[in-house]
PDB file of C-alpha atoms and ligand atoms in Angstrom:
ATOM      1  CA  MET D   1     140.987 141.510 105.497  1.00 80.00           C
ATOM      2  CA  LYS D   2     137.361 141.104 105.463  1.00 92.00           C
ATOM      3  CA  GLY D   3     136.002 139.454 102.352  1.00 95.00           C
ATOM      4  CA  VAL D   4     134.857 136.665 100.032  1.00 97.00           C
ATOM      5  CA  PHE D   5     135.540 135.173  96.897  1.00 98.00           C
ATOM      6  CA  VAL D   6     132.909 134.378  94.387  1.00 98.00           C
ATOM      7  CA  THR D   7     133.675 131.693  92.331  1.00 98.00           C
ATOM      8  CA  GLY D   8     131.518 129.469  90.272  1.00 98.00           C
ATOM      9  CA  THR D   9     131.096 126.242  88.659  1.00 98.00           C
ATOM     10  CA  ASP D  10     130.920 127.918  85.070  1.00 97.00           C
ATOM     11  CA  THR D  11     131.606 131.066  83.058  1.00 95.00           C
ATOM     12  CA  GLY D  12     128.082 132.911  83.086  1.00 96.00           C
ATOM     13  CA  ILE D  13     126.815 131.200  85.808  1.00 98.00           C
ATOM     14  CA  GLY D  14     125.863 134.201  87.757  1.00 98.00           C
ATOM     15  CA  LYS D  15     128.905 135.332  89.723  1.00 98.00           C
ATOM     16  CA  THR D  16     128.381 139.159  88.640  1.00 98.00           C
ATOM     17  CA  LEU D  17     124.803 139.046  89.692  1.00 98.00           C
ATOM     18  CA  VAL D  18     125.773 137.445  93.190  1.00 98.00           C
ATOM     19  CA  SER D  19     128.951 140.020  93.293  1.00 98.00           C
ATOM     20  CA  ALA D  20     126.558 142.825  92.653  1.00 98.00           C
ATOM     21  CA  TRP D  21     123.904 141.356  95.461  1.00 98.00           C
ATOM     22  CA  LEU D  22     126.622 141.092  97.782  1.00 98.00           C
ATOM     23  CA  ALA D  23     128.294 144.371  97.225  1.00 97.00           C
ATOM     24  CA  GLN D  24     124.610 146.573  97.558  1.00 97.00           C
ATOM     25  CA  HIS D  25     123.505 144.694 100.795  1.00 95.00           C
ATOM     26  CA  TRP D  26     126.820 144.624 102.412  1.00 95.00           C
ATOM     27  CA  ARG D  27     128.257 147.899 101.112  1.00 96.00           C
ATOM     28  CA  ALA D  28     131.416 146.161  99.934  1.00 97.00           C
ATOM     29  CA  ASP D  29     134.034 147.108  97.498  1.00 98.00           C
ATOM     30  CA  TYR D  30     134.618 145.290  94.455  1.00 98.00           C
ATOM     31  CA  TRP D  31     137.606 143.966  92.604  1.00 98.00           C
ATOM     32  CA  LYS D  32     137.705 141.432  89.664  1.00 98.00           C
ATOM     33  CA  PRO D  33     141.345 140.535  89.421  1.00 98.00           C
ATOM     34  CA  VAL D  34     141.531 139.417  85.922  1.00 98.00           C
ATOM     35  CA  GLN D  35     139.259 140.561  83.234  1.00 97.00           C
ATOM     36  CA  THR D  36     138.996 138.742  79.932  1.00 97.00           C
ATOM     37  CA  GLY D  37     136.737 139.854  76.911  1.00 94.00           C
ATOM     38  CA  ALA D  38     137.134 143.509  77.705  1.00 80.00           C
ATOM     39  CA  LEU D  39     135.661 144.595  74.564  1.00 77.00           C
ATOM     40  CA  GLU D  40     132.151 143.547  75.311  1.00 76.00           C
ATOM     41  CA  ASP D  41     130.613 145.064  78.845  1.00 88.00           C
ATOM     42  CA  SER D  42     133.664 144.341  81.577  1.00 96.00           C
ATOM     43  CA  ASP D  43     132.371 142.843  84.752  1.00 97.00           C
ATOM     44  CA  SER D  44     133.120 146.003  86.397  1.00 97.00           C
ATOM     45  CA  ASP D  45     131.117 148.024  84.306  1.00 97.00           C
ATOM     46  CA  THR D  46     128.302 145.673  85.240  1.00 97.00           C
ATOM     47  CA  ILE D  47     128.878 146.066  88.897  1.00 98.00           C
ATOM     48  CA  ALA D  48     128.901 149.966  88.323  1.00 97.00           C
ATOM     49  CA  GLN D  49     125.216 149.647  86.998  1.00 98.00           C
ATOM     50  CA  LEU D  50     123.978 146.934  89.370  1.00 98.00           C
ATOM     51  CA  ALA D  51     125.524 148.085  92.399  1.00 98.00           C
ATOM     52  CA  PRO D  52     126.017 151.800  91.787  1.00 97.00           C
ATOM     53  CA  ASP D  53     127.096 152.793  95.456  1.00 97.00           C
ATOM     54  CA  ALA D  54     129.732 150.096  95.454  1.00 98.00           C
ATOM     55  CA  ARG D  55     133.679 151.190  95.046  1.00 98.00           C
ATOM     56  CA  ILE D  56     134.749 149.413  92.348  1.00 98.00           C
ATOM     57  CA  HIS D  57     138.893 148.566  91.885  1.00 98.00           C
ATOM     58  CA  PRO D  58     140.326 148.193  88.436  1.00 97.00           C
ATOM     59  CA  PRO D  59     141.540 144.508  87.524  1.00 97.00           C
ATOM     60  CA  ALA D  60     145.092 144.367  87.777  1.00 98.00           C
ATOM     61  CA  TYR D  61     144.816 142.548  84.301  1.00 98.00           C
ATOM     62  CA  VAL D  62     142.583 143.328  81.301  1.00 97.00           C
ATOM     63  CA  PHE D  63     142.636 140.976  78.160  1.00 97.00           C
ATOM     64  CA  LYS D  64     140.573 141.463  75.003  1.00 96.00           C
ATOM     65  CA  ALA D  65     139.796 137.968  73.797  1.00 96.00           C
ATOM     66  CA  PRO D  66     136.546 136.286  75.698  1.00 95.00           C
ATOM     67  CA  LEU D  67     138.881 133.509  76.371  1.00 97.00           C
ATOM     68  CA  SER D  68     140.393 131.748  79.523  1.00 98.00           C
ATOM     69  CA  PRO D  69     142.666 134.271  81.073  1.00 98.00           C
ATOM     70  CA  HIS D  70     146.106 132.015  79.981  1.00 98.00           C
ATOM     71  CA  GLU D  71     144.841 132.151  76.640  1.00 98.00           C
ATOM     72  CA  ALA D  72     143.679 135.730  76.416  1.00 98.00           C
ATOM     73  CA  ALA D  73     147.098 136.972  78.015  1.00 98.00           C
ATOM     74  CA  ARG D  74     149.100 134.790  75.834  1.00 98.00           C
ATOM     75  CA  ARG D  75     147.301 136.442  72.441  1.00 98.00           C
ATOM     76  CA  GLU D  76     148.576 139.712  73.671  1.00 98.00           C
ATOM     77  CA  GLY D  77     152.088 138.540  74.315  1.00 98.00           C
ATOM     78  CA  ALA D  78     151.429 138.717  78.272  1.00 98.00           C
ATOM     79  CA  ARG D  79     151.823 136.640  81.297  1.00 98.00           C
ATOM     80  CA  ILE D  80     149.545 136.842  84.408  1.00 98.00           C
ATOM     81  CA  ASP D  81     152.025 136.905  87.228  1.00 98.00           C
ATOM     82  CA  LEU D  82     149.977 135.677  90.694  1.00 98.00           C
ATOM     83  CA  SER D  83     152.046 137.786  92.575  1.00 97.00           C
ATOM     84  CA  ALA D  84     150.753 141.127  91.007  1.00 98.00           C
ATOM     85  CA  LEU D  85     147.002 139.944  91.825  1.00 98.00           C
ATOM     86  CA  ILE D  86     147.008 141.864  95.099  1.00 97.00           C
ATOM     87  CA  PRO D  87     143.642 142.731  96.620  1.00 97.00           C
ATOM     88  CA  PRO D  88     143.109 146.555  97.232  1.00 97.00           C
ATOM     89  CA  ALA D  89     143.582 147.698 100.785  1.00 95.00           C
ATOM     90  CA  VAL D  90     140.172 148.674 101.668  1.00 95.00           C
ATOM     91  CA  PRO D  91     138.748 149.436 105.215  1.00 92.00           C
ATOM     92  CA  GLY D  92     135.436 147.830 104.427  1.00 90.00           C
ATOM     93  CA  PRO D  93     134.115 144.351 103.148  1.00 95.00           C
ATOM     94  CA  LEU D  94     135.717 143.301  99.431  1.00 97.00           C
ATOM     95  CA  VAL D  95     133.760 141.050  96.932  1.00 98.00           C
ATOM     96  CA  VAL D  96     136.424 139.241  94.770  1.00 98.00           C
ATOM     97  CA  GLU D  97     135.016 137.715  91.419  1.00 98.00           C
ATOM     98  CA  GLY D  98     136.777 135.302  89.496  1.00 98.00           C
ATOM     99  CA  ALA D  99     136.837 134.307  86.131  1.00 97.00           C
ATOM    100  CA  GLY D 100     135.062 131.263  84.975  1.00 96.00           C
ATOM    101  CA  GLY D 101     135.496 128.347  87.534  1.00 98.00           C
ATOM    102  CA  VAL D 102     138.335 127.032  89.837  1.00 98.00           C
ATOM    103  CA  MET D 103     140.275 124.883  87.344  1.00 98.00           C
ATOM    104  CA  VAL D 104     140.555 127.741  84.563  1.00 98.00           C
ATOM    105  CA  PRO D 105     144.111 128.510  83.866  1.00 98.00           C
ATOM    106  CA  LEU D 106     146.042 131.952  84.497  1.00 98.00           C
ATOM    107  CA  ASN D 107     149.222 131.138  83.297  1.00 98.00           C
ATOM    108  CA  GLU D 108     151.039 128.060  81.880  1.00 98.00           C
ATOM    109  CA  LEU D 109     151.328 126.623  85.435  1.00 98.00           C
ATOM    110  CA  ALA D 110     148.617 127.938  87.754  1.00 98.00           C
ATOM    111  CA  LEU D 111     144.867 128.064  87.846  1.00 98.00           C
ATOM    112  CA  MET D 112     142.247 130.027  89.347  1.00 98.00           C
ATOM    113  CA  VAL D 113     142.599 127.995  93.028  1.00 98.00           C
ATOM    114  CA  ASP D 114     145.984 128.490  93.193  1.00 98.00           C
ATOM    115  CA  LEU D 115     145.017 132.377  93.682  1.00 98.00           C
ATOM    116  CA  MET D 116     142.021 131.460  95.808  1.00 98.00           C
ATOM    117  CA  GLU D 117     144.557 129.558  98.255  1.00 98.00           C
ATOM    118  CA  ARG D 118     146.925 132.613  97.964  1.00 98.00           C
ATOM    119  CA  LEU D 119     143.921 134.988  98.910  1.00 97.00           C
ATOM    120  CA  LYS D 120     142.925 132.799 101.601  1.00 96.00           C
ATOM    121  CA  LEU D 121     139.438 134.649 101.294  1.00 97.00           C
ATOM    122  CA  PRO D 122     136.401 132.443 102.113  1.00 97.00           C
ATOM    123  CA  ALA D 123     134.841 131.346  98.724  1.00 98.00           C
ATOM    124  CA  ILE D 124     130.928 131.462  97.485  1.00 98.00           C
ATOM    125  CA  VAL D 125     130.295 128.916  94.829  1.00 98.00           C
ATOM    126  CA  VAL D 126     127.583 130.097  92.662  1.00 98.00           C
ATOM    127  CA  ALA D 127     125.993 127.357  90.998  1.00 98.00           C
ATOM    128  CA  ARG D 128     123.069 126.785  88.365  1.00 98.00           C
ATOM    129  CA  THR D 129     119.815 124.774  89.832  1.00 98.00           C
ATOM    130  CA  ALA D 130     119.599 122.702  86.676  1.00 97.00           C
ATOM    131  CA  LEU D 131     120.816 119.223  85.654  1.00 97.00           C
ATOM    132  CA  GLY D 132     124.188 118.755  85.996  1.00 97.00           C
ATOM    133  CA  THR D 133     124.618 121.210  88.752  1.00 98.00           C
ATOM    134  CA  ILE D 134     125.262 118.498  91.336  1.00 98.00           C
ATOM    135  CA  ASN D 135     128.495 116.963  89.676  1.00 98.00           C
ATOM    136  CA  HIS D 136     129.918 120.393  88.897  1.00 98.00           C
ATOM    137  CA  THR D 137     129.304 121.736  92.113  1.00 98.00           C
ATOM    138  CA  LEU D 138     130.639 118.627  94.027  1.00 98.00           C
ATOM    139  CA  LEU D 139     133.807 118.865  91.942  1.00 98.00           C
ATOM    140  CA  THR D 140     134.397 122.601  92.531  1.00 98.00           C
ATOM    141  CA  LEU D 141     134.019 122.056  96.725  1.00 98.00           C
ATOM    142  CA  ASP D 142     136.344 118.843  96.417  1.00 98.00           C
ATOM    143  CA  LEU D 143     138.717 120.548  94.727  1.00 98.00           C
ATOM    144  CA  LEU D 144     138.552 123.741  97.081  1.00 98.00           C
ATOM    145  CA  ARG D 145     138.847 121.620 100.280  1.00 98.00           C
ATOM    146  CA  ARG D 146     141.876 119.711  99.145  1.00 98.00           C
ATOM    147  CA  ARG D 147     143.370 123.048  98.660  1.00 98.00           C
ATOM    148  CA  ARG D 148     142.426 124.212 101.848  1.00 98.00           C
ATOM    149  CA  VAL D 149     140.107 126.989 100.491  1.00 98.00           C
ATOM    150  CA  PRO D 150     137.962 128.068 103.293  1.00 97.00           C
ATOM    151  CA  ILE D 151     133.866 127.468 101.775  1.00 98.00           C
ATOM    152  CA  LEU D 152     131.680 129.953 102.747  1.00 97.00           C
ATOM    153  CA  GLY D 153     128.573 127.893 100.827  1.00 98.00           C
ATOM    154  CA  VAL D 154     126.727 127.417  97.761  1.00 98.00           C
ATOM    155  CA  VAL D 155     124.210 130.251  96.115  1.00 98.00           C
ATOM    156  CA  LEU D 156     122.064 128.595  93.670  1.00 98.00           C
ATOM    157  CA  ASN D 157     120.864 130.338  90.688  1.00 98.00           C
ATOM    158  CA  GLY D 158     118.053 129.464  88.951  1.00 98.00           C
ATOM    159  CA  GLN D 159     114.531 127.798  88.718  1.00 98.00           C
ATOM    160  CA  ARG D 160     114.150 126.019  92.078  1.00 98.00           C
ATOM    161  CA  ASN D 161     115.280 122.523  92.100  1.00 98.00           C
ATOM    162  CA  PRO D 162     114.585 120.832  95.805  1.00 98.00           C
ATOM    163  CA  GLY D 163     116.250 117.506  94.919  1.00 98.00           C
ATOM    164  CA  ASN D 164     119.422 119.204  93.398  1.00 98.00           C
ATOM    165  CA  ARG D 165     119.903 121.444  96.441  1.00 98.00           C
ATOM    166  CA  GLN D 166     119.280 118.945  98.999  1.00 98.00           C
ATOM    167  CA  ALA D 167     121.986 116.147  97.273  1.00 98.00           C
ATOM    168  CA  ILE D 168     124.661 119.500  97.194  1.00 98.00           C
ATOM    169  CA  GLU D 169     123.770 119.868 100.492  1.00 98.00           C
ATOM    170  CA  GLN D 170     124.197 116.470 101.756  1.00 98.00           C
ATOM    171  CA  PHE D 171     126.997 114.863  99.609  1.00 98.00           C
ATOM    172  CA  GLY D 172     128.502 118.130  99.407  1.00 98.00           C
ATOM    173  CA  ALA D 173     128.116 118.920 103.222  1.00 98.00           C
ATOM    174  CA  VAL D 174     127.929 122.442 102.445  1.00 98.00           C
ATOM    175  CA  PRO D 175     125.284 125.252 103.069  1.00 97.00           C
ATOM    176  CA  ILE D 176     123.140 126.606 100.855  1.00 98.00           C
ATOM    177  CA  LEU D 177     123.611 130.511 101.257  1.00 98.00           C
ATOM    178  CA  ALA D 178     120.835 131.715  99.129  1.00 97.00           C
ATOM    179  CA  GLU D 179     118.434 130.533  96.122  1.00 98.00           C
ATOM    180  CA  LEU D 180     118.184 133.218  93.590  1.00 98.00           C
ATOM    181  CA  GLN D 181     115.169 132.668  91.286  1.00 96.00           C
ATOM    182  CA  PRO D 182     115.461 133.755  87.590  1.00 98.00           C
ATOM    183  CA  LEU D 183     114.786 137.611  87.224  1.00 98.00           C
ATOM    184  CA  LEU D 184     112.958 139.368  84.702  1.00 96.00           C
ATOM    185  CA  ALA D 185     115.015 142.179  84.747  1.00 97.00           C
ATOM    186  CA  VAL D 186     118.710 142.373  86.196  1.00 98.00           C
ATOM    187  CA  THR D 187     118.578 146.133  87.153  1.00 98.00           C
ATOM    188  CA  ALA D 188     120.127 147.704  90.557  1.00 98.00           C
ATOM    189  CA  LYS D 189     116.634 148.129  91.566  1.00 98.00           C
ATOM    190  CA  VAL D 190     115.693 144.646  91.450  1.00 98.00           C
ATOM    191  CA  ILE D 191     118.811 143.411  93.017  1.00 97.00           C
ATOM    192  CA  ALA D 192     118.074 145.756  96.055  1.00 97.00           C
ATOM    193  CA  GLY D 193     114.436 144.088  96.443  1.00 96.00           C
ATOM    194  CA  LEU D 194     116.012 140.850  97.076  1.00 97.00           C
ATOM    195  CA  PRO D 195     116.217 139.532 100.140  1.00 95.00           C
ATOM    196  CA  PRO D 196     119.412 140.486 101.898  1.00 94.00           C
ATOM    197  CA  PRO D 197     122.311 137.733 102.371  1.00 94.00           C
ATOM    198  CA  ALA D 198     121.136 135.683 105.478  1.00 91.00           C
ATOM    199  CA  PHE D 199     124.879 135.006 106.023  1.00 87.00           C
ATOM    200  CA  HIS D 200     127.587 137.498 107.237  1.00 85.00           C
ATOM    201  CA  MET D 201     130.569 138.787 105.400  1.00 82.00           C
ATOM    202  CA  PRO D 202     133.246 136.852 107.090  1.00 82.00           C
ATOM    203  CA  GLU D 203     136.265 138.300 108.854  1.00 77.00           C
ATOM    204  CA  SER D 204     139.092 136.508 106.924  1.00 64.00           C
TER     205      SER D 204
HETATM  206  N1  ATP C 301     118.761 134.845  88.489  1.00 94.21           N
HETATM  207  C1  ATP C 301     119.078 135.423  87.257  1.00 94.21           C
HETATM  208  N2  ATP C 301     117.665 135.651  86.716  1.00 94.21           N
HETATM  209  C2  ATP C 301     117.979 136.637  85.235  1.00 94.21           C
HETATM  210  N3  ATP C 301     119.436 136.733  84.688  1.00 94.21           N
HETATM  211  C3  ATP C 301     120.529 136.322  85.344  1.00 94.21           C
HETATM  212  C4  ATP C 301     120.514 135.797  86.518  1.00 94.21           C
HETATM  213  N4  ATP C 301     121.645 134.962  87.022  1.00 94.21           N
HETATM  214  C5  ATP C 301     122.314 135.690  85.962  1.00 94.21           C
HETATM  215  N5  ATP C 301     121.412 136.042  84.793  1.00 94.21           N
HETATM  216  C6  ATP C 301     122.435 136.762  83.405  1.00 94.21           C
HETATM  217  O1  ATP C 301     122.932 135.546  82.804  1.00 94.21           O
HETATM  218  C7  ATP C 301     124.246 136.262  82.268  1.00 94.21           C
HETATM  219  C8  ATP C 301     125.279 135.704  83.115  1.00 94.21           C
HETATM  220  O2  ATP C 301     125.553 135.879  84.522  1.00 94.21           O
HETATM  221  P1  ATP C 301     126.689 136.885  85.139  1.00 94.21           P
HETATM  222  O3  ATP C 301     127.415 137.760  84.335  1.00 94.21           O
HETATM  223  O4  ATP C 301     126.639 137.021  86.517  1.00 94.21           O
HETATM  224  O5  ATP C 301     127.643 135.327  84.939  1.00 94.21           O
HETATM  225  P2  ATP C 301     129.045 135.232  85.488  1.00 94.21           P
HETATM  226  O6  ATP C 301     129.325 133.976  86.274  1.00 94.21           O
HETATM  227  O7  ATP C 301     129.584 136.336  86.226  1.00 94.21           O
HETATM  228  O8  ATP C 301     129.969 135.090  84.306  1.00 94.21           O
HETATM  229  P3  ATP C 301     131.248 135.445  83.574  1.00 94.21           P
HETATM  230  O9  ATP C 301     132.205 134.151  83.734  1.00 94.21           O
HETATM  231  O10 ATP C 301     131.527 135.883  82.398  1.00 94.21           O
HETATM  232  O11 ATP C 301     132.028 136.403  84.762  1.00 94.21           O
HETATM  233  C9  ATP C 301     124.089 137.981  82.701  1.00 94.21           C
HETATM  234  O12 ATP C 301     123.419 138.546  81.448  1.00 94.21           O
HETATM  235  C10 ATP C 301     123.263 137.881  83.866  1.00 94.21           C
HETATM  236  O13 ATP C 301     122.348 139.201  83.982  1.00 94.21           O
HETATM  237 MG1   MG C 302     131.152 137.966  85.842  1.00 94.21          MG
END
């Protein structure tokens, strides 16, 4: 399978924006395995707007509460079963978007990184550029390495910060794949106008 797993250092860090950017430029399919906060706009809905040509595969689990997956599931008397999180079989590339970051619990035992380990897709870590990012990004990379999840690199999202970029490259020993600036409007057209990814969708 050809694809990437888009994770991040936090919730609301830009994973969906980065997924839309990749889906548009790579003509990739999109899959969010677990969606919480389903009463608000789902990430799949956002991708449908931001990457209108992308084929979107429905999540395996959808929960109403805008909470960590383990808790959102529990409130509905449900439990996320990792073996039910099977990526759609697609001929082309697939962009998979996590929920929150790598240590978000999926059930009473498993974390998001356990799913990433199972799927074996190379990870893209979306990180902010602002203060705090060095710590969050290095912690995320460290866990992924210890769990032998292949790391494609980091996408920095926000106002340029060369010092933080350099520290993440140096201490994280990781390529910075792209830097996305703050956008005045987040639309399909604006995303289409961004420079295309200067890296390839890897064969997994
Ligand atoms: N570079 C940017 N310029 C302008 N707005 C941005 C940028 N990056 C992210 N945003 C906005 O910030 C919000 C959060 O981004 P996004 O939904 O991509 O985060 P996420 O990591 O996918 O969150 P979640 O954990 O809920 O999946 C969105 O409204 C998005 O449009
Ligand atoms: Mg998202």
